[in-house]
Coordinates of C-alpha atoms in Angstrom, one line a residue:
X1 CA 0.0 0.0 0.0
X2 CA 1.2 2.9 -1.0
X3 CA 1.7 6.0 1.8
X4 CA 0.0 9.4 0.5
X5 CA 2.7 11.9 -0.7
X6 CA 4.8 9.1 -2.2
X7 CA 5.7 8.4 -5.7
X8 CA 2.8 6.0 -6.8
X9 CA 4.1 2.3 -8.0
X10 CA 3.1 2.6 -11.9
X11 CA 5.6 6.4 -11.3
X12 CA 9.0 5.7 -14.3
X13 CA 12.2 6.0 -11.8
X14 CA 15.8 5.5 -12.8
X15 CA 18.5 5.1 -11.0
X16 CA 19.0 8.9 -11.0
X17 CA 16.3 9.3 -8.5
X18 CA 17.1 10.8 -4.9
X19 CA 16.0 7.9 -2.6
X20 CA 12.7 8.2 -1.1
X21 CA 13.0 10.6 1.8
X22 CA 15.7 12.8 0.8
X23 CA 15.0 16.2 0.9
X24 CA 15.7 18.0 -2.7
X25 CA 17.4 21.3 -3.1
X26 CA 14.8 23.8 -4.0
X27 CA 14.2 24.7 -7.8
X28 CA 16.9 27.0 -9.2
X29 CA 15.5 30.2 -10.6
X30 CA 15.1 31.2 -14.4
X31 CA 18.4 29.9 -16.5
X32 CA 20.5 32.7 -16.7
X33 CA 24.0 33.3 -19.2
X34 CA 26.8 31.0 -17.9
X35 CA 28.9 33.6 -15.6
X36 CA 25.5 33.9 -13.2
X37 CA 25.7 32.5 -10.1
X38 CA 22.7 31.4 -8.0
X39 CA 21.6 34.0 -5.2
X40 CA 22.2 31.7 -2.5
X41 CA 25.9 31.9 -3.3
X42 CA 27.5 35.1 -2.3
X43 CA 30.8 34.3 -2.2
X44 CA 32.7 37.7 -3.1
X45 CA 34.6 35.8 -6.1
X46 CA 32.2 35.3 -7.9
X47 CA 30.0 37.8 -10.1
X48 CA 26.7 38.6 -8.0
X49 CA 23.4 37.7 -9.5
X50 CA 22.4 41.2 -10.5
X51 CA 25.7 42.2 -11.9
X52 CA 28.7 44.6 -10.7
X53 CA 27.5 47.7 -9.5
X54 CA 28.7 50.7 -11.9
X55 CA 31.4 52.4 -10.4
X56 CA 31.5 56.4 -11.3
X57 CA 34.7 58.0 -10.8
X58 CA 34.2 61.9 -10.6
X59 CA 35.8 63.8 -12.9
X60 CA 36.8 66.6 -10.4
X61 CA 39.0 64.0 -8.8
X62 CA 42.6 64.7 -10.4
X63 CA 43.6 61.9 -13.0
X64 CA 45.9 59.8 -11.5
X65 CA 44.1 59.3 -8.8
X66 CA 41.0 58.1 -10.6
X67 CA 43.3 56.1 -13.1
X68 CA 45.0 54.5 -10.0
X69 CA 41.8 53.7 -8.8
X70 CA 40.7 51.8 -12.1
X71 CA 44.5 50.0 -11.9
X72 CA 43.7 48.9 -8.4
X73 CA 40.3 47.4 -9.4
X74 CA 39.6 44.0 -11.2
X75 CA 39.3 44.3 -15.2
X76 CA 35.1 43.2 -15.0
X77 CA 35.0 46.0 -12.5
X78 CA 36.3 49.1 -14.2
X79 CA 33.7 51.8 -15.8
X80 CA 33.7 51.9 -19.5
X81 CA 34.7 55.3 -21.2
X82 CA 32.2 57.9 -20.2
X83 CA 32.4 60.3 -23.4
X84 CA 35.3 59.4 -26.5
X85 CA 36.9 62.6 -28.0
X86 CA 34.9 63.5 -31.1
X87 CA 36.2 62.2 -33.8
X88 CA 34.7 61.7 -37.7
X89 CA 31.0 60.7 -37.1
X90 CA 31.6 57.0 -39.4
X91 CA 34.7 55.8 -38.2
X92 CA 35.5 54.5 -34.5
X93 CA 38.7 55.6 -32.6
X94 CA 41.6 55.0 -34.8
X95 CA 43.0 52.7 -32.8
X96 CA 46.6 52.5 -34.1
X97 CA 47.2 55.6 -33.6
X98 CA 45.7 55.6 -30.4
X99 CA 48.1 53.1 -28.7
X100 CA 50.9 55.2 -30.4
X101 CA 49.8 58.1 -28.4
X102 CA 49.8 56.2 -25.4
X103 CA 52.8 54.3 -25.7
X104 CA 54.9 57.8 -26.8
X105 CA 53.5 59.1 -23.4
X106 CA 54.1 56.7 -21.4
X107 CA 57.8 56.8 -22.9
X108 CA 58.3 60.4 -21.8
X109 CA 56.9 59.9 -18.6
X110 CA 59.1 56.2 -17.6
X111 CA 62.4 58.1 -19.0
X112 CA 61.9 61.1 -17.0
X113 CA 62.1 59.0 -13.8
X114 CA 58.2 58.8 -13.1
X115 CA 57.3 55.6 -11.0
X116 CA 55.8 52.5 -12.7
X117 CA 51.9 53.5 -11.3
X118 CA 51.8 56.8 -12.5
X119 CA 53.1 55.8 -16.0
X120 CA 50.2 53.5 -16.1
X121 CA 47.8 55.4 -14.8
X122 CA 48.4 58.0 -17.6
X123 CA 48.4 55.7 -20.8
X124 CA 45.3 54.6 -19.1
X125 CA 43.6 57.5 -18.9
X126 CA 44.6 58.6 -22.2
X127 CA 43.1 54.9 -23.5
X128 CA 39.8 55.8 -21.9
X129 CA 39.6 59.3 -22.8
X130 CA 39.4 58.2 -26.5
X131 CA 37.3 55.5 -26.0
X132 CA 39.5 52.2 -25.9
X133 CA 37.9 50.4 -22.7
X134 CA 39.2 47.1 -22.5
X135 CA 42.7 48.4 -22.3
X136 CA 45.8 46.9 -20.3
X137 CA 49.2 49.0 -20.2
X138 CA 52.1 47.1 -18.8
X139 CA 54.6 49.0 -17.7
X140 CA 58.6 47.4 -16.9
X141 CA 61.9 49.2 -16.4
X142 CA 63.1 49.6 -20.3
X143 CA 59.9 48.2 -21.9
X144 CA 56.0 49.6 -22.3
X145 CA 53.2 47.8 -23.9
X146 CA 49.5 48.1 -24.4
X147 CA 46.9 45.8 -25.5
X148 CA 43.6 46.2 -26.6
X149 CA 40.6 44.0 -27.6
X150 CA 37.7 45.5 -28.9
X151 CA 35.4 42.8 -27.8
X152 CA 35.4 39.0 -26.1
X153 CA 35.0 37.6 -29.4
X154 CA 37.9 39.6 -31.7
X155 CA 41.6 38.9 -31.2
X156 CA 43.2 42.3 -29.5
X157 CA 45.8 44.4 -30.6
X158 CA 48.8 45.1 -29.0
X159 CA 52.2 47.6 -29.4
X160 CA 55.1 48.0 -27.7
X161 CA 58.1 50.7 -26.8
X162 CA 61.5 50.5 -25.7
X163 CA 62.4 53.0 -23.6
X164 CA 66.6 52.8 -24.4
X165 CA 67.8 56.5 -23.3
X166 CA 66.5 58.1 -19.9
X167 CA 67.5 62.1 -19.0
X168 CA 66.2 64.1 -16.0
X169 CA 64.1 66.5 -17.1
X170 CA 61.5 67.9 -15.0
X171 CA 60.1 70.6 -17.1
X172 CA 59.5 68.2 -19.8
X173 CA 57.7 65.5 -17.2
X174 CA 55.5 68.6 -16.4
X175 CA 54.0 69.6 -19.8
X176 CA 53.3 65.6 -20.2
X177 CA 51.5 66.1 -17.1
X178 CA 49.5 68.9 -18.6
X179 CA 49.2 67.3 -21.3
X180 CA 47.4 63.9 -20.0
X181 CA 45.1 66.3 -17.6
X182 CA 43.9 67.8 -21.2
X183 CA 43.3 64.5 -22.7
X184 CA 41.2 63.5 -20.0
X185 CA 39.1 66.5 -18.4
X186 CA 38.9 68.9 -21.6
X187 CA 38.7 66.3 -24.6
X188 CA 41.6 67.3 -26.3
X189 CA 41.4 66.0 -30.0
X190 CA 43.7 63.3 -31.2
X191 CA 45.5 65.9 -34.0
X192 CA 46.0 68.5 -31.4
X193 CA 47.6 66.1 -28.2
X194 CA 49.9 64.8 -31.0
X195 CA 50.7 68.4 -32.0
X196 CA 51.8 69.3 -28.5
X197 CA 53.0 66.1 -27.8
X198 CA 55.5 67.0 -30.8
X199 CA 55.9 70.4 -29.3
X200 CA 57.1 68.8 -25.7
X201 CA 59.9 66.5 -27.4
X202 CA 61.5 69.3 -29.2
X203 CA 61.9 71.7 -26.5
X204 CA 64.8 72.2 -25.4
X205 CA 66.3 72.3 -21.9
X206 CA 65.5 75.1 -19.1
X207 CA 69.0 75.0 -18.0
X208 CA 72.7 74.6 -20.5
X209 CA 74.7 72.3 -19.6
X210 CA 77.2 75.3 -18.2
X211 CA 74.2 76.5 -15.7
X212 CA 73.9 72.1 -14.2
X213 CA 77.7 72.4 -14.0
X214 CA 77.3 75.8 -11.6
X215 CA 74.5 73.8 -9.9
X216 CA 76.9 70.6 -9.2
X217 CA 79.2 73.2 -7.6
X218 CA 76.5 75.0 -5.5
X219 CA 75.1 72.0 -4.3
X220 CA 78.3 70.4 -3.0
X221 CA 79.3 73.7 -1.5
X222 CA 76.4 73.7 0.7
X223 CA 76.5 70.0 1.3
X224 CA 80.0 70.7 2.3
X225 CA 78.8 73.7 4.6
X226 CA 75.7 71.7 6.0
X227 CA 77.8 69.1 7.2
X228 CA 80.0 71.4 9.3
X229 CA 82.6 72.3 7.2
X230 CA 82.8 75.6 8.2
X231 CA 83.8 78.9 6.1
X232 CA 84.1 79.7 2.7
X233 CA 87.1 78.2 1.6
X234 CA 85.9 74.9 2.4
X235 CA 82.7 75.6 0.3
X236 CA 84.8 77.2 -2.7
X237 CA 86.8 73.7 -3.1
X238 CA 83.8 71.3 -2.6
X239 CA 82.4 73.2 -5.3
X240 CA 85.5 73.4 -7.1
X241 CA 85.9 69.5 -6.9
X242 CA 82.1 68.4 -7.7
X243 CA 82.3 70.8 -11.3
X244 CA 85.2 69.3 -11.7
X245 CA 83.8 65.9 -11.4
X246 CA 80.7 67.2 -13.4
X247 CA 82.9 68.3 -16.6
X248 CA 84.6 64.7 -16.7
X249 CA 81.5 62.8 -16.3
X250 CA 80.1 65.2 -19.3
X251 CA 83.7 64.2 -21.4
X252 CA 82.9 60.3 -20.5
X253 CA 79.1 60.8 -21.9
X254 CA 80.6 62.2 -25.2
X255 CA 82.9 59.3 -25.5
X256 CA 80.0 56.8 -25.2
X257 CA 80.7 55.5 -21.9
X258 CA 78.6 53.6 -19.9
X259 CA 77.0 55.5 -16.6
X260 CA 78.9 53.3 -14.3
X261 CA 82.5 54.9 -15.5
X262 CA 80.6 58.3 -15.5
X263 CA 79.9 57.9 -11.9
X264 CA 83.5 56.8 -11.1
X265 CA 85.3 59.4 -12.5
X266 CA 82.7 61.9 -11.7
X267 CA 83.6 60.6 -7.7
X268 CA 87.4 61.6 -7.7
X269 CA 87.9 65.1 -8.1
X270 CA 86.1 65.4 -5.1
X271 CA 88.2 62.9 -3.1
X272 CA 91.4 64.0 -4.7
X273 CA 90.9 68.0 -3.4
X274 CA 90.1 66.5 -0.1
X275 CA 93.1 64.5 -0.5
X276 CA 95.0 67.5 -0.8
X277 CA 93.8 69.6 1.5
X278 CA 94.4 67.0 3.9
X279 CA 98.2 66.2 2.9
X280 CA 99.0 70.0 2.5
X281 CA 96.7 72.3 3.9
X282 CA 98.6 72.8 7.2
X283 CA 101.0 75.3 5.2
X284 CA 97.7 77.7 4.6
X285 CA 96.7 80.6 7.2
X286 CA 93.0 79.0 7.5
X287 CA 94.0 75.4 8.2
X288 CA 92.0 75.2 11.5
X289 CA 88.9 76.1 9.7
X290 CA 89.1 73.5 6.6
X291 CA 87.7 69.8 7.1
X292 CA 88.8 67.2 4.5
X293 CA 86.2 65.2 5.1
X294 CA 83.5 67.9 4.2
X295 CA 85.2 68.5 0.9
X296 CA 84.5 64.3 0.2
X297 CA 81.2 64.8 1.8
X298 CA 80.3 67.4 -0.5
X299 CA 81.7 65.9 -3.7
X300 CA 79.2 62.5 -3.2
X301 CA 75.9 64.8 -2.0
X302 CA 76.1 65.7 -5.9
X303 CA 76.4 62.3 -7.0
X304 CA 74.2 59.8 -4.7
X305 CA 71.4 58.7 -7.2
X306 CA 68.6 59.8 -4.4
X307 CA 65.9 60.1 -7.8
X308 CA 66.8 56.2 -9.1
X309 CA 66.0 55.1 -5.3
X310 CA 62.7 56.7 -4.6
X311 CA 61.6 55.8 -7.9
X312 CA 62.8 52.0 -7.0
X313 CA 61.2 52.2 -3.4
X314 CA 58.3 53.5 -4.8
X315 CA 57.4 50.3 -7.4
X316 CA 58.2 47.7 -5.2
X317 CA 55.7 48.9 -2.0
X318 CA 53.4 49.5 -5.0
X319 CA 53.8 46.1 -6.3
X320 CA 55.8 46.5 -9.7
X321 CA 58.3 44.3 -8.4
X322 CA 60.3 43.4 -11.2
X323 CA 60.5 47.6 -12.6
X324 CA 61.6 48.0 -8.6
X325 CA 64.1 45.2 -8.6
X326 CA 65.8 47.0 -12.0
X327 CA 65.8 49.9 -10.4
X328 CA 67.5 49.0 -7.7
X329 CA 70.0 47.3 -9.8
X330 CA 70.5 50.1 -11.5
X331 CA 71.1 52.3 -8.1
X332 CA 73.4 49.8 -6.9
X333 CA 75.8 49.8 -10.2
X334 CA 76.0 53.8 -9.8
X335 CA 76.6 53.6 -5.9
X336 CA 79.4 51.5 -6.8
X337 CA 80.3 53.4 -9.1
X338 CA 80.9 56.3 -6.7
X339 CA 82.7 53.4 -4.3
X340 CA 84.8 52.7 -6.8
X341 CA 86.1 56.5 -7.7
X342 CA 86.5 57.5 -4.5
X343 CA 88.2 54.3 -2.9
X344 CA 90.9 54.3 -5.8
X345 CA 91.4 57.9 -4.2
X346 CA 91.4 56.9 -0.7
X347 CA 93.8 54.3 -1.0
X348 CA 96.6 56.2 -2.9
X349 CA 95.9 59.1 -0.2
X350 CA 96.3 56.8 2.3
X351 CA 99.9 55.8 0.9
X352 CA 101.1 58.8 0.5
X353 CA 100.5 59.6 3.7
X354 CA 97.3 61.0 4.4
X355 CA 96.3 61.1 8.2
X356 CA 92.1 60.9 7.8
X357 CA 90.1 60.1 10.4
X358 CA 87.1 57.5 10.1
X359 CA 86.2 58.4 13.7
X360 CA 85.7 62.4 13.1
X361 CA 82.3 63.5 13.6
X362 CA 80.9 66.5 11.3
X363 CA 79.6 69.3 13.5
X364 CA 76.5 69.1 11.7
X365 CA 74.5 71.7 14.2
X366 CA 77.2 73.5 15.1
X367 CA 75.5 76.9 13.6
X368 CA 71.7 75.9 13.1
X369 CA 71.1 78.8 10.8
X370 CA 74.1 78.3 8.4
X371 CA 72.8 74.6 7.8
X372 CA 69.5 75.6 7.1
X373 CA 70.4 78.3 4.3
X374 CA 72.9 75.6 3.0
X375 CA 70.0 72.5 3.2
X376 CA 67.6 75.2 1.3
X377 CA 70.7 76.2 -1.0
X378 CA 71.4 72.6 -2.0
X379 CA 67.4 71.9 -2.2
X380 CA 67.4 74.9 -5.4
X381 CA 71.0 73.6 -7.1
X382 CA 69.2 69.9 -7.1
X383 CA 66.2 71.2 -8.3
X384 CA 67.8 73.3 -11.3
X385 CA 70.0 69.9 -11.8
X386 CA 67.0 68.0 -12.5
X387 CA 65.7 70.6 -14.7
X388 CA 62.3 72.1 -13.1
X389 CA 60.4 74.7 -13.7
X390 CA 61.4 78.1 -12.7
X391 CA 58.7 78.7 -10.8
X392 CA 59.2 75.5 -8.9
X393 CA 62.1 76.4 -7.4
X394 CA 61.0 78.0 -4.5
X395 CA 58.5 75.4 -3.8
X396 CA 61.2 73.0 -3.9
X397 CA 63.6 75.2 -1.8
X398 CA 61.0 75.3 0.6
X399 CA 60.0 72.2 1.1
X400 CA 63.6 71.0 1.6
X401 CA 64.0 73.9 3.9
X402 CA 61.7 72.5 5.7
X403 CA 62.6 68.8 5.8
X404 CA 65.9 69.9 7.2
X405 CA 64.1 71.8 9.8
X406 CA 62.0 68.9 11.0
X407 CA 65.1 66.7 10.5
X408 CA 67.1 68.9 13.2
X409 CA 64.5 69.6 15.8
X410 CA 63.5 65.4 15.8
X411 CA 67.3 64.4 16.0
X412 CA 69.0 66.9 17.8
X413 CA 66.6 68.7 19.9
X414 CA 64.4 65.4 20.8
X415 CA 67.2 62.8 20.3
X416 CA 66.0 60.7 17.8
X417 CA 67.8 58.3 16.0
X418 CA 68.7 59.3 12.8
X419 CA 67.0 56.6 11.1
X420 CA 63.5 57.2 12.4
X421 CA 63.5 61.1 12.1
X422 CA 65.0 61.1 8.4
X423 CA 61.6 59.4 7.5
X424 CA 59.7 61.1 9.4
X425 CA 61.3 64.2 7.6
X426 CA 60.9 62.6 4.1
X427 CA 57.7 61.6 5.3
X428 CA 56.5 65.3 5.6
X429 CA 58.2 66.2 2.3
X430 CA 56.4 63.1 0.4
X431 CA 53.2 65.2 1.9
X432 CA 53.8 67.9 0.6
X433 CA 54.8 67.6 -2.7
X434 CA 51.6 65.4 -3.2
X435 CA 49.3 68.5 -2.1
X436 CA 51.0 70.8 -4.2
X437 CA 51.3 68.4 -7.1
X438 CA 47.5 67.6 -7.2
X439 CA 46.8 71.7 -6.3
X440 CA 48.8 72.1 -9.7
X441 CA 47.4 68.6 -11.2
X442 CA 51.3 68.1 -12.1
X443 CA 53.7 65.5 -10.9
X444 CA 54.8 65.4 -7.3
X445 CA 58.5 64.4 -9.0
X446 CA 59.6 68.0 -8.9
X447 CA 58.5 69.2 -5.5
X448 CA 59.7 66.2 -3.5
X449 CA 63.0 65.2 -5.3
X450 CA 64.7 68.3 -4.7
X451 CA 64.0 68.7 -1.1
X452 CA 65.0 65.5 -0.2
X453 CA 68.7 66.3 -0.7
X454 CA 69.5 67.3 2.7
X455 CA 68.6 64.1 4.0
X456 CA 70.8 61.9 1.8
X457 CA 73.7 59.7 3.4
X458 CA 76.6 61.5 2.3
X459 CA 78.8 62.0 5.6
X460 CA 77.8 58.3 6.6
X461 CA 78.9 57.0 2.9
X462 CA 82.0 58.8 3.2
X463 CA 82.9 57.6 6.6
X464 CA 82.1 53.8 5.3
X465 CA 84.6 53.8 2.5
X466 CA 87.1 55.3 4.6
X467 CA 86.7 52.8 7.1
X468 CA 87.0 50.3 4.6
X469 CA 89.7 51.7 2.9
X470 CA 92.2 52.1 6.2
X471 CA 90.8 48.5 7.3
X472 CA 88.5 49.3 9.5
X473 CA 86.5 47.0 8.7
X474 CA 83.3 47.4 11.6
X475 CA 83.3 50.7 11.5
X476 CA 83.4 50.8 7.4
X477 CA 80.4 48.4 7.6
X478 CA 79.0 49.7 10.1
X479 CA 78.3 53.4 8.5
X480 CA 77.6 51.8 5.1
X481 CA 74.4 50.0 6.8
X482 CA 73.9 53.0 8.4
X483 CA 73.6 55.0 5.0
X484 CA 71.9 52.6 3.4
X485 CA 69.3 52.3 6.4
X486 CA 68.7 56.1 6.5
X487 CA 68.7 55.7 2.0
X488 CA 65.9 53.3 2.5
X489 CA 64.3 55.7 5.3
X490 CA 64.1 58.8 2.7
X491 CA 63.1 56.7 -0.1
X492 CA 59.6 55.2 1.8
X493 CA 59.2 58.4 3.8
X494 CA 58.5 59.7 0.4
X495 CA 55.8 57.4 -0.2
X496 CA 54.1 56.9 3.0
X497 CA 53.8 60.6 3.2
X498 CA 52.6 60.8 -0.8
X499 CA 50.0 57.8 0.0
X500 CA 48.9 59.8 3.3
X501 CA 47.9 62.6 1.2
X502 CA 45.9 60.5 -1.6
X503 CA 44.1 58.4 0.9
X504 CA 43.0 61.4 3.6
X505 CA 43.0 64.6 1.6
X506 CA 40.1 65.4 -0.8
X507 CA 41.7 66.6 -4.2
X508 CA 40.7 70.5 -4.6
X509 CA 37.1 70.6 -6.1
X510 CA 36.3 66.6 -4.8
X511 CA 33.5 66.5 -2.2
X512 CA 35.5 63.4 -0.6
X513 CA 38.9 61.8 -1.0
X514 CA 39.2 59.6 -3.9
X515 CA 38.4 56.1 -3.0
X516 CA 40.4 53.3 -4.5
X517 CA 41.6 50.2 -3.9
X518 CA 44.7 48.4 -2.9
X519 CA 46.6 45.0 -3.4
X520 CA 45.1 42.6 -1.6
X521 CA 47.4 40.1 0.7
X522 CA 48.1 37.3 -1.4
X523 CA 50.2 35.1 1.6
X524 CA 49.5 34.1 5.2
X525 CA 45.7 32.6 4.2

């Protein structure tokens, strides 16, 4: 007899058939395309029922912020172009030409020291602004590529750029700046962004090569005077030595040499006047007043490659790991570059009898003012050696002015270790430069660079390879890990400070601070 509610005897069953008494899953809902997932799963990997929720990114919000945004966000999540450029009414983007446009940017920008983020954040924003959605710039050290497919179902289309010769130009990284901010808020037509994208490569240098080798000079004589070198003789042959060292590394550029020998002969004057001054300055009348060390100290401030390891810092904590570990390559070949120079110096000094000190401390606060016009004097010969714009200088000035400051009062005045209050310092000039980068909607490159000059590890370099050099081997190790610890300090000061400002500051305009996303943890799960 059969129960009521069962499956009557004559019912067809197959072996398919849930046993009686098993309780079925309810009925799924209407069949949907095959990336839908049923409601009752809401795992966050997987594409809710209803679809992504369109994201709008305000327009008011600067460009690299909302292009960093779109980087940081999975490819099914990004908005799709709001408004292309207009263009001929029958015929879509010209797509070629687009990704040439893109990829000559992004060149610009990678060879004028900009970090791996920004660079893709810009050819990304000039993809969208003509109306190339499904876009993906990829962005390494010495290579740029773009590719774009037009739909799921059509094969994309890709280009690439070798970026084989990099020069520090400021100004130029400035009117590409401009230049992307046209693209993407005013609609700047694909004729007229090539036209001044034509403009920007032709244009010549703010500064001759005569005015960098002045700068070069400045910048080691107030290195040499911020250090505690004391008076003006000791400034005239710091800068003496480092346009010295400037001029040969120019004469080993013409002859096709490779940075690394640039670096290493660019290193020696310097060491060879402190040398010198050393060995013989006891027959002058202002011997008590000069400091060999200073001279040296001065000579590498010019030449530590401060702009290759911010850069470097910057891509690794931003994930561009392998553009970061090429950088950092690349900063390690020039510092020893610089070892090099100025240990072949040291060691025939040494044997001919110079009596240098590894143990002498540089009266570094001695005269508080002095070293604060000197920090502020070498912030404005940096800046006009990377080329900025005039009326960046005094920004720039200022802002080191002010690291130096904040340096001082945290080390000396609190007793901080050095290590600590450099980043703090750098911190406050990565701050900084972000606000008055996004107030200008330029590149924070310019206003931070500069001012972190004073903060570089020259004295402690120095002190290392003349440790080494007399075989003193703990203290020469010793300072190097000191210099590179405070190196490393600067370089992420720099960016905590410029993330501090993206994440809590509203851009001017913005009714709240850009929200975006970040790497998520991939380990430890």
């Amino acid at each position: 007899m059969l129960d009521e509610g069962k499956p009557g005897a004559d019912e067809v069953r197959s072996e398919f058939t849930p046993p009686l008494g098993v309780e079925l899953p309810p009925e799924p809902g209407p069949e949907g395309s095959a990336f839908t997932q049923p409601a009752q799963l809401t795992h966050p990997a997987f594409t809710p029922p209803n679809g992504i929720p369109l994201v709008s990114l305000s327009k008011e919000t600067p460009w690299p912020d909302r292009m960093r945004a779109m980087l940081r966000m999975p490819v099914t999540e990004r908005p799709t172009p709001e408004q292309p450029v207009a263009e001929p009414a029958d015929a879509g983007p010209p797509v070629p030409r687009v990704l040439d446009l893109i990829l000559r940017i992004g060149e610009l920008l990678l060879a004028g020291g900009e970090g791996a983020e920004d660079v893709e954040a810009a050819m990304l924003g000039v993809a969208h602004a003509y109306g190339l959605a499904r876009v993906e710039p990829t962005v390494t050290f010495t290579l740029l590529g773009v590719s774009y497919q037009p739909s799921l179902i059509d094969p994309p289309v890709t280009a690439n750029r070798t970026v084989r010769r990099r020069g520090t130009d400021y100004t130029r990284l400035a009117a590409v700046f401009r230049l992307v901010d046209d693209i993407t808020t005013d609609g700047l037509t694909l004729e007229d962004a090539y036209r001044r994208l034509g403009v920007i490569r032709r244009n010549r240098h703010p500064y001759p090569s005569r005015v960098l080798t002045g700068a070069a000079g400045l910048l080691a004589g107030a290195a040499s005077m911020m250090v505690g070198g004391g008076g003006p003789v000791v400034f005239a042959i710091a800068a003496i030595g480092a346009m010295l060292g400037d001029r040969l590394a120019w004469l080993c550029a013409g002859r096709g040499l490779p940075e690394f020998y640039q670096f290493t002969a660019a290193a020696m004057p310097a060491a060879v006047l402190g040398i010198l001054v050393d060995r013989f300055g006891h027959a002058l009348p202002w011997t008590s007043t000069i400091q060999a060390s200073a001279v040296i100290t001065g000579g590498l401030f010019a030449l530590i490659p401060g702009r290759a390891l911010v850069a470097a810092v910057q891509d690794g904590l931003t994930g561009f790991y392998i553009t970061a570990s090429a950088r950092l390559l690349e900063v390690m070949y020039l510092f020893t570059g610089i070892v090099v120079g100025v240990t072949l110096v040291l060691y025939a000094g040494v044997s001919l009898g110079a009596e240098l000190d590894p143990e002498q401390t540089l009266s570094t606060y001695e005269n508080a003012p002095v070293q604060l016009v000197a920090a502020m004097v070498l912030s404005l010969a940096f800046a006009m050696m990377l080329q900025c714009e005039r009326q960046v200088l005094l920004l720039a000035t200022l802002n080191g002015g002010v690291a130096w400051v904040v340096y001082g009062v945290l080390h000396q005045d609190l007793g901080w270790s050095a290590v600590p209050a450099t980043a703090v310092a750098a911190g406050l000039v990565g701050l900084l430069g972000q606000l008055l980068a996004r107030h200008r909607h330029a590149s924070a490159l310019p206003y931070v660079t500069a001012a972190i000059g004073p903060l570089l590890p020259g004295s402690a370099t120095y002190f290392g390879l003349l440790g080494l050099t007399q075989h003193h081997l703990t203290q020469g190790l010793t300072s190097l890990t000191k210099a590179a610890a405070l190196a490393l300090a600067v370089a992420i000061g720099v960016n905590l400070g410029s993330e501090a400002a993206r994440m809590f500051l509203k851009a001017p305009g913005a009714a709240a601070p850009a929200k975006r996303r970040a790497a998520k943890r991939t380990r430890g799960f």
